[in-house]
PDB file of C-alpha atoms in Angstrom:
ATOM      1  CA  MET A   1       0.000   0.000   0.000  1.00 91.00           C
ATOM      2  CA  ILE A   2       1.275   3.484  -0.895  1.00 96.00           C
ATOM      3  CA  TYR A   3      -0.143   6.485   0.948  1.00 95.00           C
ATOM      4  CA  THR A   4       0.000  10.207   0.396  1.00 95.00           C
ATOM      5  CA  LEU A   5       0.049  11.971   3.767  1.00 95.00           C
ATOM      6  CA  ARG A   6      -0.770  15.610   4.346  1.00 95.00           C
ATOM      7  CA  HIS A   7      -0.498  17.162   7.825  1.00 95.00           C
ATOM      8  CA  LEU A   8      -1.371  20.867   8.013  1.00 95.00           C
ATOM      9  CA  THR A   9      -1.025  22.791  11.275  1.00 95.00           C
ATOM     10  CA  THR A  10      -2.145  26.426  11.478  1.00 96.00           C
ATOM     11  CA  TYR A  11      -1.624  28.742  14.449  1.00 95.00           C
ATOM     12  CA  ARG A  12      -3.449  32.083  14.441  1.00 95.00           C
ATOM     13  CA  TYR A  13      -2.497  34.770  16.960  1.00 94.00           C
ATOM     14  CA  THR A  14      -4.538  37.753  18.144  1.00 93.00           C
ATOM     15  CA  ARG A  15      -1.346  39.818  18.435  1.00 93.00           C
ATOM     16  CA  PRO A  16       1.771  39.664  16.265  1.00 93.00           C
ATOM     17  CA  VAL A  17       4.376  37.112  17.244  1.00 94.00           C
ATOM     18  CA  ARG A  18       7.826  38.660  16.905  1.00 93.00           C
ATOM     19  CA  PHE A  19       9.870  35.505  17.396  1.00 94.00           C
ATOM     20  CA  ALA A  20       9.135  31.776  17.245  1.00 95.00           C
ATOM     21  CA  ARG A  21      11.291  28.707  17.715  1.00 96.00           C
ATOM     22  CA  CYS A  22       9.745  25.422  16.553  1.00 95.00           C
ATOM     23  CA  THR A  23      10.746  21.777  16.772  1.00 96.00           C
ATOM     24  CA  LEU A  24       8.989  19.695  14.109  1.00 97.00           C
ATOM     25  CA  ARG A  25       8.672  15.910  14.035  1.00 96.00           C
ATOM     26  CA  LEU A  26       6.568  15.305  10.935  1.00 96.00           C
ATOM     27  CA  ARG A  27       8.641  13.140   8.591  1.00 95.00           C
ATOM     28  CA  PRO A  28       7.574   9.460   8.652  1.00 95.00           C
ATOM     29  CA  ARG A  29      10.187   6.883   9.619  1.00 92.00           C
ATOM     30  CA  ASP A  30      11.921   4.446   7.328  1.00 93.00           C
ATOM     31  CA  GLY A  31      11.800   0.879   8.635  1.00 90.00           C
ATOM     32  CA  GLU A  32       9.201  -1.088  10.604  1.00 86.00           C
ATOM     33  CA  GLY A  33       7.656  -2.252   7.333  1.00 94.00           C
ATOM     34  CA  GLN A  34       7.541   1.101   5.588  1.00 96.00           C
ATOM     35  CA  THR A  35       9.644   3.184   3.179  1.00 97.00           C
ATOM     36  CA  VAL A  36       9.465   6.958   2.753  1.00 97.00           C
ATOM     37  CA  LEU A  37       9.330   7.705  -0.976  1.00 97.00           C
ATOM     38  CA  ASP A  38       9.184  11.493  -0.654  1.00 96.00           C
ATOM     39  CA  SER A  39       8.798  14.054   2.125  1.00 96.00           C
ATOM     40  CA  ARG A  40       8.505  17.842   1.989  1.00 96.00           C
ATOM     41  CA  LEU A  41       7.959  20.383   4.733  1.00 97.00           C
ATOM     42  CA  THR A  42       6.675  23.910   4.065  1.00 97.00           C
ATOM     43  CA  ILE A  43       6.811  26.580   6.772  1.00 97.00           C
ATOM     44  CA  SER A  44       5.169  29.987   6.390  1.00 96.00           C
ATOM     45  CA  PRO A  45       6.456  32.603   7.134  1.00 96.00           C
ATOM     46  CA  ASP A  46       9.845  31.477   5.838  1.00 96.00           C
ATOM     47  CA  PRO A  47      12.116  30.645   8.767  1.00 97.00           C
ATOM     48  CA  ALA A  48      15.317  32.607   9.342  1.00 97.00           C
ATOM     49  CA  THR A  49      17.074  29.340  10.212  1.00 97.00           C
ATOM     50  CA  ARG A  50      16.163  25.738   9.507  1.00 97.00           C
ATOM     51  CA  VAL A  51      18.296  22.839  10.731  1.00 96.00           C
ATOM     52  CA  VAL A  52      17.665  19.103  10.350  1.00 95.00           C
ATOM     53  CA  ARG A  53      19.116  16.703  12.903  1.00 94.00           C
ATOM     54  CA  ARG A  54      18.568  13.075  13.845  1.00 92.00           C
ATOM     55  CA  ASP A  55      17.685  12.443  17.473  1.00 91.00           C
ATOM     56  CA  TYR A  56      18.933   9.602  19.664  1.00 90.00           C
ATOM     57  CA  PHE A  57      16.127   7.261  18.636  1.00 88.00           C
ATOM     58  CA  GLY A  58      16.614   7.884  14.902  1.00 88.00           C
ATOM     59  CA  LEU A  59      13.907  10.493  14.336  1.00 90.00           C
ATOM     60  CA  ASP A  60      14.515  13.310  11.846  1.00 91.00           C
ATOM     61  CA  VAL A  61      13.799  16.571  13.671  1.00 95.00           C
ATOM     62  CA  VAL A  62      13.560  20.015  12.030  1.00 97.00           C
ATOM     63  CA  ALA A  63      14.452  23.003  14.218  1.00 97.00           C
ATOM     64  CA  ALA A  64      13.275  26.345  12.781  1.00 97.00           C
ATOM     65  CA  THR A  65      13.339  29.943  13.999  1.00 97.00           C
ATOM     66  CA  ILE A  66      11.140  32.739  12.662  1.00 96.00           C
ATOM     67  CA  ASP A  67      12.140  36.314  13.462  1.00 94.00           C
ATOM     68  CA  ALA A  68       9.643  38.213  11.282  1.00 93.00           C
ATOM     69  CA  PRO A  69       6.450  39.475  12.982  1.00 94.00           C
ATOM     70  CA  HIS A  70       3.468  37.333  12.006  1.00 95.00           C
ATOM     71  CA  THR A  71      -0.125  36.635  13.047  1.00 95.00           C
ATOM     72  CA  GLU A  72      -0.319  33.194  11.411  1.00 96.00           C
ATOM     73  CA  LEU A  73       2.100  30.244  11.375  1.00 96.00           C
ATOM     74  CA  ARG A  74       1.427  27.491   8.856  1.00 97.00           C
ATOM     75  CA  VAL A  75       3.315  24.190   8.826  1.00 97.00           C
ATOM     76  CA  GLU A  76       2.487  21.698   6.089  1.00 97.00           C
ATOM     77  CA  ALA A  77       4.084  18.250   5.760  1.00 97.00           C
ATOM     78  CA  LEU A  78       3.479  16.242   2.590  1.00 96.00           C
ATOM     79  CA  SER A  79       4.846  12.696   2.271  1.00 97.00           C
ATOM     80  CA  ARG A  80       4.483   9.514   0.243  1.00 97.00           C
ATOM     81  CA  VAL A  81       5.059   6.256   2.085  1.00 97.00           C
ATOM     82  CA  ARG A  82       5.012   2.613   1.011  1.00 97.00           C
ATOM     83  CA  VAL A  83       3.760   0.257   3.742  1.00 97.00           C
ATOM     84  CA  GLU A  84       4.161  -3.518   3.521  1.00 96.00           C
ATOM     85  CA  ARG A  85       4.291  -5.420   6.786  1.00 94.00           C
ATOM     86  CA  ASP A  86       4.585  -9.091   7.598  1.00 92.00           C
ATOM     87  CA  PRO A  87       1.591 -10.751   9.293  1.00 92.00           C
ATOM     88  CA  LEU A  88       1.556 -10.623  13.080  1.00 93.00           C
ATOM     89  CA  PRO A  89       2.797 -13.696  14.997  1.00 93.00           C
ATOM     90  CA  ALA A  90       0.392 -16.368  16.116  1.00 90.00           C
ATOM     91  CA  PRO A  91      -1.447 -15.598  19.370  1.00 83.00           C
ATOM     92  CA  GLU A  92       0.403 -16.652  22.544  1.00 90.00           C
ATOM     93  CA  SER A  93       3.646 -17.247  20.636  1.00 93.00           C
ATOM     94  CA  GLY A  94       7.043 -16.117  21.834  1.00 94.00           C
ATOM     95  CA  ARG A  95       9.076 -16.154  25.010  1.00 96.00           C
ATOM     96  CA  PRO A  96       7.655 -16.069  28.566  1.00 97.00           C
ATOM     97  CA  TRP A  97       7.206 -12.531  29.818  1.00 98.00           C
ATOM     98  CA  GLU A  98       9.388 -13.121  32.907  1.00 97.00           C
ATOM     99  CA  GLN A  99      12.314 -14.130  30.694  1.00 97.00           C
ATOM    100  CA  VAL A 100      11.803 -11.103  28.426  1.00 97.00           C
ATOM    101  CA  ARG A 101      11.704  -8.826  31.491  1.00 96.00           C
ATOM    102  CA  ASP A 102      14.910 -10.230  32.958  1.00 95.00           C
ATOM    103  CA  ASP A 103      16.869 -10.386  29.693  1.00 93.00           C
ATOM    104  CA  SER A 104      16.025  -6.797  28.767  1.00 92.00           C
ATOM    105  CA  VAL A 105      18.212  -5.343  31.514  1.00 88.00           C
ATOM    106  CA  THR A 106      21.242  -7.550  30.845  1.00 85.00           C
ATOM    107  CA  GLY A 107      24.220  -6.498  28.747  1.00 73.00           C
ATOM    108  CA  ALA A 108      26.450  -3.441  28.806  1.00 73.00           C
ATOM    109  CA  SER A 109      25.277  -1.773  25.581  1.00 78.00           C
ATOM    110  CA  LEU A 110      23.126   1.358  25.641  1.00 83.00           C
ATOM    111  CA  ARG A 111      22.687   1.626  21.880  1.00 84.00           C
ATOM    112  CA  PRO A 112      19.428   3.335  20.790  1.00 82.00           C
ATOM    113  CA  GLU A 113      17.769   0.078  19.743  1.00 80.00           C
ATOM    114  CA  ARG A 114      18.224  -1.527  23.169  1.00 89.00           C
ATOM    115  CA  PRO A 115      14.857  -2.226  24.846  1.00 94.00           C
ATOM    116  CA  VAL A 116      16.186  -1.121  28.232  1.00 94.00           C
ATOM    117  CA  HIS A 117      15.575   2.535  27.228  1.00 94.00           C
ATOM    118  CA  PHE A 118      11.839   1.805  27.250  1.00 97.00           C
ATOM    119  CA  GLN A 119      11.651  -0.266  30.430  1.00 96.00           C
ATOM    120  CA  PHE A 120      11.569   2.450  33.089  1.00 96.00           C
ATOM    121  CA  PRO A 121       9.395   5.474  34.002  1.00 97.00           C
ATOM    122  CA  SER A 122       9.540   8.533  31.743  1.00 96.00           C
ATOM    123  CA  MET A 123       8.244  12.087  31.973  1.00 95.00           C
ATOM    124  CA  ARG A 124       4.619  11.307  31.034  1.00 96.00           C
ATOM    125  CA  VAL A 125       4.600   7.646  32.029  1.00 98.00           C
ATOM    126  CA  PRO A 126       5.185   7.274  35.774  1.00 97.00           C
ATOM    127  CA  LEU A 127       4.698   3.918  37.407  1.00 96.00           C
ATOM    128  CA  VAL A 128       1.254   3.984  39.043  1.00 97.00           C
ATOM    129  CA  PRO A 129       0.530   1.052  41.408  1.00 98.00           C
ATOM    130  CA  ALA A 130      -3.132   0.854  40.337  1.00 98.00           C
ATOM    131  CA  VAL A 131      -2.096   0.627  36.677  1.00 98.00           C
ATOM    132  CA  THR A 132       0.471  -2.077  37.451  1.00 98.00           C
ATOM    133  CA  ASP A 133      -2.207  -4.029  39.328  1.00 98.00           C
ATOM    134  CA  TYR A 134      -4.507  -3.661  36.329  1.00 98.00           C
ATOM    135  CA  ALA A 135      -1.876  -5.351  34.144  1.00 98.00           C
ATOM    136  CA  ARG A 136      -1.275  -8.381  36.351  1.00 98.00           C
ATOM    137  CA  PRO A 137      -4.283 -10.540  35.326  1.00 98.00           C
ATOM    138  CA  SER A 138      -2.979 -10.503  31.733  1.00 98.00           C
ATOM    139  CA  PHE A 139       0.390 -11.924  32.788  1.00 98.00           C
ATOM    140  CA  PRO A 140       0.048 -15.158  34.747  1.00 98.00           C
ATOM    141  CA  PRO A 141       3.298 -17.093  35.262  1.00 98.00           C
ATOM    142  CA  GLY A 142       4.783 -18.479  32.067  1.00 97.00           C
ATOM    143  CA  ARG A 143       2.543 -16.646  29.613  1.00 98.00           C
ATOM    144  CA  SER A 144       4.287 -15.204  26.584  1.00 97.00           C
ATOM    145  CA  ALA A 145       5.033 -11.480  26.597  1.00 98.00           C
ATOM    146  CA  TYR A 146       3.159 -11.163  23.305  1.00 97.00           C
ATOM    147  CA  GLY A 147       0.112 -13.089  24.521  1.00 97.00           C
ATOM    148  CA  GLY A 148      -0.114 -11.052  27.701  1.00 98.00           C
ATOM    149  CA  ALA A 149       0.307  -7.764  25.845  1.00 98.00           C
ATOM    150  CA  CYS A 150      -2.452  -8.689  23.400  1.00 97.00           C
ATOM    151  CA  ASP A 151      -4.768  -9.557  26.273  1.00 98.00           C
ATOM    152  CA  LEU A 152      -3.964  -6.269  28.018  1.00 98.00           C
ATOM    153  CA  MET A 153      -4.653  -4.362  24.797  1.00 97.00           C
ATOM    154  CA  ARG A 154      -8.072  -5.999  24.395  1.00 97.00           C
ATOM    155  CA  ARG A 155      -8.982  -5.282  28.038  1.00 98.00           C
ATOM    156  CA  ILE A 156      -8.136  -1.600  27.643  1.00 98.00           C
ATOM    157  CA  ARG A 157     -10.244  -1.491  24.489  1.00 96.00           C
ATOM    158  CA  ALA A 158     -13.175  -3.018  26.400  1.00 97.00           C
ATOM    159  CA  ASP A 159     -12.811  -1.169  29.717  1.00 98.00           C
ATOM    160  CA  PHE A 160     -12.031   2.374  28.553  1.00 97.00           C
ATOM    161  CA  ARG A 161     -14.303   4.836  26.755  1.00 95.00           C
ATOM    162  CA  PHE A 162     -13.053   6.964  23.874  1.00 94.00           C
ATOM    163  CA  ASP A 163     -14.063  10.520  24.756  1.00 95.00           C
ATOM    164  CA  SER A 164     -12.219  13.467  23.228  1.00 91.00           C
ATOM    165  CA  LYS A 165     -13.650  15.811  25.871  1.00 94.00           C
ATOM    166  CA  ALA A 166     -12.677  13.756  28.912  1.00 95.00           C
ATOM    167  CA  THR A 167      -8.987  14.692  28.856  1.00 95.00           C
ATOM    168  CA  THR A 168      -6.535  17.185  27.380  1.00 93.00           C
ATOM    169  CA  VAL A 169      -2.985  16.738  26.150  1.00 90.00           C
ATOM    170  CA  HIS A 170      -1.834  17.670  29.664  1.00 91.00           C
ATOM    171  CA  THR A 171      -4.043  15.267  31.678  1.00 96.00           C
ATOM    172  CA  PRO A 172      -1.892  13.095  33.994  1.00 96.00           C
ATOM    173  CA  LEU A 173      -1.869   9.386  33.281  1.00 97.00           C
ATOM    174  CA  ALA A 174      -3.287   8.497  36.708  1.00 97.00           C
ATOM    175  CA  GLU A 175      -6.255  10.809  36.156  1.00 97.00           C
ATOM    176  CA  ALA A 176      -7.066   9.333  32.737  1.00 97.00           C
ATOM    177  CA  PHE A 177      -6.804   5.840  34.219  1.00 98.00           C
ATOM    178  CA  ALA A 178      -9.213   6.739  37.034  1.00 97.00           C
ATOM    179  CA  LEU A 179     -11.677   8.211  34.530  1.00 97.00           C
ATOM    180  CA  ARG A 180     -11.455   5.108  32.310  1.00 97.00           C
ATOM    181  CA  ALA A 181     -11.831   7.565  29.429  1.00 97.00           C
ATOM    182  CA  GLY A 182      -9.723   9.606  27.048  1.00 95.00           C
ATOM    183  CA  VAL A 183      -8.153   9.469  23.606  1.00 95.00           C
ATOM    184  CA  CYS A 184      -5.447   7.426  21.904  1.00 95.00           C
ATOM    185  CA  GLN A 185      -2.655   9.298  23.696  1.00 96.00           C
ATOM    186  CA  ASP A 186      -4.179   8.389  27.070  1.00 97.00           C
ATOM    187  CA  PHE A 187      -4.776   4.739  26.206  1.00 97.00           C
ATOM    188  CA  THR A 188      -1.237   4.426  24.850  1.00 97.00           C
ATOM    189  CA  HIS A 189       0.337   5.976  27.949  1.00 98.00           C
ATOM    190  CA  ILE A 190      -1.790   3.743  30.198  1.00 98.00           C
ATOM    191  CA  MET A 191      -0.810   0.572  28.351  1.00 98.00           C
ATOM    192  CA  ILE A 192       2.870   1.564  28.411  1.00 98.00           C
ATOM    193  CA  ALA A 193       2.698   2.237  32.160  1.00 98.00           C
ATOM    194  CA  ALA A 194       1.002  -1.127  32.710  1.00 98.00           C
ATOM    195  CA  LEU A 195       3.690  -2.987  30.739  1.00 98.00           C
ATOM    196  CA  ARG A 196       6.591  -1.131  32.348  1.00 98.00           C
ATOM    197  CA  GLY A 197       5.007  -1.685  35.743  1.00 98.00           C
ATOM    198  CA  ILE A 198       5.617  -5.428  35.407  1.00 98.00           C
ATOM    199  CA  GLY A 199       9.040  -4.846  33.800  1.00 97.00           C
ATOM    200  CA  LEU A 200       8.336  -5.144  30.056  1.00 98.00           C
ATOM    201  CA  PRO A 201       9.816  -2.544  27.670  1.00 97.00           C
ATOM    202  CA  ALA A 202       7.213  -0.551  25.757  1.00 98.00           C
ATOM    203  CA  ALA A 203       7.569   2.417  23.386  1.00 97.00           C
ATOM    204  CA  TYR A 204       5.182   5.190  22.340  1.00 97.00           C
ATOM    205  CA  ILE A 205       4.489   5.277  18.594  1.00 97.00           C
ATOM    206  CA  SER A 206       2.980   8.315  16.895  1.00 96.00           C
ATOM    207  CA  GLY A 207       1.726   8.372  13.343  1.00 95.00           C
ATOM    208  CA  TYR A 208      -1.439   8.006  11.332  1.00 95.00           C
ATOM    209  CA  LEU A 209      -4.201   5.471  10.831  1.00 91.00           C
ATOM    210  CA  ARG A 210      -5.986   5.109   7.536  1.00 88.00           C
ATOM    211  CA  THR A 211      -9.733   5.635   7.871  1.00 81.00           C
ATOM    212  CA  ILE A 212     -12.321   4.594   5.310  1.00 74.00           C
ATOM    213  CA  PRO A 213     -15.192   6.998   4.548  1.00 69.00           C
ATOM    214  CA  PRO A 214     -18.764   5.650   4.579  1.00 68.00           C
ATOM    215  CA  ALA A 215     -19.845   3.895   1.389  1.00 70.00           C
ATOM    216  CA  GLY A 216     -20.804   6.311  -1.338  1.00 66.00           C
ATOM    217  CA  ARG A 217     -19.341   9.351   0.405  1.00 68.00           C
ATOM    218  CA  PRO A 218     -16.186  11.233  -0.619  1.00 63.00           C
ATOM    219  CA  ARG A 219     -13.167  11.484   1.624  1.00 57.00           C
ATOM    220  CA  LEU A 220     -13.406  14.773   3.516  1.00 54.00           C
ATOM    221  CA  ARG A 221     -10.464  17.128   3.600  1.00 57.00           C
ATOM    222  CA  GLY A 222      -8.624  16.903   6.914  1.00 53.00           C
ATOM    223  CA  ALA A 223     -10.954  14.214   8.271  1.00 59.00           C
ATOM    224  CA  ASP A 224      -8.181  11.846   9.340  1.00 73.00           C
ATOM    225  CA  ALA A 225      -6.150  12.462  12.480  1.00 77.00           C
ATOM    226  CA  SER A 226      -2.849  11.787  14.158  1.00 89.00           C
ATOM    227  CA  HIS A 227      -2.817   8.520  16.065  1.00 93.00           C
ATOM    228  CA  ALA A 228      -0.783   6.801  18.773  1.00 96.00           C
ATOM    229  CA  TRP A 229      -0.210   3.201  19.772  1.00 97.00           C
ATOM    230  CA  VAL A 230       2.242   0.948  21.642  1.00 98.00           C
ATOM    231  CA  SER A 231       5.260  -1.056  20.539  1.00 97.00           C
ATOM    232  CA  VAL A 232       6.090  -3.803  23.032  1.00 98.00           C
ATOM    233  CA  TRP A 233       9.361  -5.714  23.195  1.00 97.00           C
ATOM    234  CA  CYS A 234       8.580  -9.429  23.061  1.00 96.00           C
ATOM    235  CA  GLY A 235      12.107 -10.778  23.425  1.00 93.00           C
ATOM    236  CA  ASP A 236      13.055 -11.105  19.766  1.00 90.00           C
ATOM    237  CA  SER A 237      11.274  -8.170  18.152  1.00 93.00           C
ATOM    238  CA  TRP A 238       9.089  -5.127  18.700  1.00 95.00           C
ATOM    239  CA  ILE A 239       5.389  -5.646  17.962  1.00 96.00           C
ATOM    240  CA  GLY A 240       2.913  -2.798  17.518  1.00 97.00           C
ATOM    241  CA  LEU A 241      -0.416  -2.975  19.364  1.00 97.00           C
ATOM    242  CA  ASP A 242      -3.212  -0.386  19.134  1.00 96.00           C
ATOM    243  CA  PRO A 243      -5.233  -0.289  22.385  1.00 97.00           C
ATOM    244  CA  THR A 244      -7.629   2.364  21.082  1.00 94.00           C
ATOM    245  CA  ASN A 245      -8.916  -0.044  18.441  1.00 93.00           C
ATOM    246  CA  GLY A 246      -7.911  -3.393  19.952  1.00 94.00           C
ATOM    247  CA  ILE A 247      -5.836  -4.434  16.920  1.00 94.00           C
ATOM    248  CA  GLY A 248      -2.228  -5.098  16.043  1.00 95.00           C
ATOM    249  CA  MET A 249      -0.264  -2.703  13.860  1.00 95.00           C
ATOM    250  CA  CYS A 250      -1.074  -3.419  10.224  1.00 93.00           C
ATOM    251  CA  ASP A 251      -0.730  -1.796   6.805  1.00 94.00           C
ATOM    252  CA  ASP A 252      -3.292   0.851   7.827  1.00 92.00           C
ATOM    253  CA  HIS A 253      -0.817   2.263  10.401  1.00 94.00           C
ATOM    254  CA  ILE A 254       1.883   4.708   9.287  1.00 96.00           C
ATOM    255  CA  VAL A 255       4.706   5.325  11.767  1.00 96.00           C
ATOM    256  CA  VAL A 256       6.121   8.829  12.174  1.00 96.00           C
ATOM    257  CA  ALA A 257       8.019   8.660  15.459  1.00 94.00           C
ATOM    258  CA  ARG A 258       9.054   6.345  18.291  1.00 94.00           C
ATOM    259  CA  GLY A 259       9.887   7.524  21.805  1.00 95.00           C
ATOM    260  CA  ARG A 260       9.481   6.851  25.506  1.00 96.00           C
ATOM    261  CA  ASP A 261       6.228   8.850  25.629  1.00 97.00           C
ATOM    262  CA  TYR A 262       4.456  11.736  23.894  1.00 96.00           C
ATOM    263  CA  THR A 263       7.107  14.235  25.007  1.00 94.00           C
ATOM    264  CA  ASP A 264       9.683  12.549  22.740  1.00 95.00           C
ATOM    265  CA  VAL A 265       7.463  12.533  19.651  1.00 95.00           C
ATOM    266  CA  SER A 266       5.087  15.541  19.747  1.00 94.00           C
ATOM    267  CA  PRO A 267       4.633  16.724  16.125  1.00 94.00           C
ATOM    268  CA  ILE A 268       5.280  20.389  16.942  1.00 94.00           C
ATOM    269  CA  ASP A 269       6.597  22.109  20.028  1.00 93.00           C
ATOM    270  CA  GLY A 270       8.623  25.204  20.811  1.00 92.00           C
ATOM    271  CA  MET A 271       8.126  28.742  22.045  1.00 91.00           C
ATOM    272  CA  VAL A 272       6.729  32.044  20.773  1.00 90.00           C
ATOM    273  CA  SER A 273       7.226  35.634  21.900  1.00 88.00           C
ATOM    274  CA  SER A 274       3.712  37.073  22.188  1.00 81.00           C
ATOM    275  CA  SER A 275       1.275  38.281  24.836  1.00 74.00           C
ATOM    276  CA  GLY A 276      -2.016  37.291  23.194  1.00 81.00           C
ATOM    277  CA  PRO A 277      -4.030  34.051  22.929  1.00 88.00           C
ATOM    278  CA  GLN A 278      -3.819  31.736  19.948  1.00 90.00           C
ATOM    279  CA  LYS A 279      -6.019  29.354  17.968  1.00 94.00           C
ATOM    280  CA  LEU A 280      -4.810  26.019  16.643  1.00 93.00           C
ATOM    281  CA  LYS A 281      -6.198  24.051  13.713  1.00 93.00           C
ATOM    282  CA  VAL A 282      -4.853  20.678  12.538  1.00 92.00           C
ATOM    283  CA  GLU A 283      -5.885  18.909   9.321  1.00 92.00           C
ATOM    284  CA  VAL A 284      -4.668  15.415   8.400  1.00 93.00           C
ATOM    285  CA  ASP A 285      -5.249  13.457   5.195  1.00 92.00           C
ATOM    286  CA  VAL A 286      -4.202   9.818   4.706  1.00 93.00           C
ATOM    287  CA  VAL A 287      -4.989   8.890   1.103  1.00 91.00           C
ATOM    288  CA  PRO A 288      -4.145   5.543  -0.547  1.00 90.00           C
ATOM    289  CA  ASP A 289      -2.832   5.550  -4.112  1.00 88.00           C
ATOM    290  CA  GLY A 290      -5.675   5.519  -6.602  1.00 76.00           C
ATOM    291  CA  GLU A 291      -7.912   7.763  -4.504  1.00 75.00           C
ATOM    292  CA  PRO A 292      -8.070  11.526  -5.067  1.00 69.00           C
ATOM    293  CA  MET A 293      -6.575  13.845  -2.503  1.00 69.00           C
ATOM    294  CA  PRO A 294      -9.274  16.130  -1.060  1.00 66.00           C
ATOM    295  CA  GLU A 295      -9.018  19.600  -2.548  1.00 59.00           C
ATOM    296  CA  HIS A 296      -6.769  22.006  -0.728  1.00 49.00           C
ATOM    297  CA  PRO A 297      -4.611  24.991  -1.633  1.00 43.00           C
ATOM    298  CA  ALA A 298      -1.583  24.297  -3.820  1.00 40.00           C
ATOM    299  CA  ILE A 299       1.562  23.381  -1.919  1.00 36.00           C
ATOM    300  CA  PRO A 300       4.568  25.522  -2.897  1.00 37.00           C
ATOM    301  CA  GLU A 301       7.833  23.847  -3.734  1.00 37.00           C
ATOM    302  CA  ALA A 302      10.135  23.319  -0.776  1.00 36.00           C
ATOM    303  CA  ALA A 303      13.446  21.700  -0.024  1.00 38.00           C
ATOM    304  CA  PRO A 304      13.280  18.107   1.264  1.00 39.00           C
ATOM    305  CA  ALA A 305      12.903  17.890   5.035  1.00 37.00           C
TER     306      ALA A 305
END
């Protein structure tokens, strides 16, 4: 499957912003069953500086500064990605979770791919005793790490309510867990905390999920959304699991970033010099080859991200 991805973020300010510094994580990743065929990033107003670096976990990050006064900031990422993943392993296959837990902390290497980086608390994923207790029924002695993680994913899907108004991007994990409600970011953080609570490495994955419009209706511009899910270390490989939908990562998932939690992978962060409020609008399109891209303003040429 080949997808065209469009992610448009627009900030509008009531008073002119005289200086902005932005960190952008919008280029999809190569690997994990996908290949980036093309990627372009357009920033308006034109930044005074624009630097691309690769972070510790292999993510391409664009750092931009804008020193011209502006009342609107527009960031548009356009990519083409080929996705072709192997089928998921058979249920309950793989090594016992206790062995995976113990082996993950052995060895002297701290290379980026080592699962030990994802085994301990992080800024947005503290270890919460109630969340650890919630995980335990999925991991009886001797069960495979993969089997237990799948069971935990399905329980979260059944026990938690998707409600975009229940939480915000800043809601603490413990509060979202107590509410049993939230969005994909909350469910992903909760599942990661549950896995780390019993000692299993788990990473936060941000990206996109292909959605299919109702039969007979056109795809609406900007109707898709950013998504998040979990990648759990099962002893021999990382396996993606989506607790929001209760499914494993498949060809409908497009990976942009991997980190310890949302802080490592947020699409845009930074700072602005302004005293007024702002409005944020995000539009995402995930369009398979052969389907028309919803109409939107022409994208000017830009250097590769």
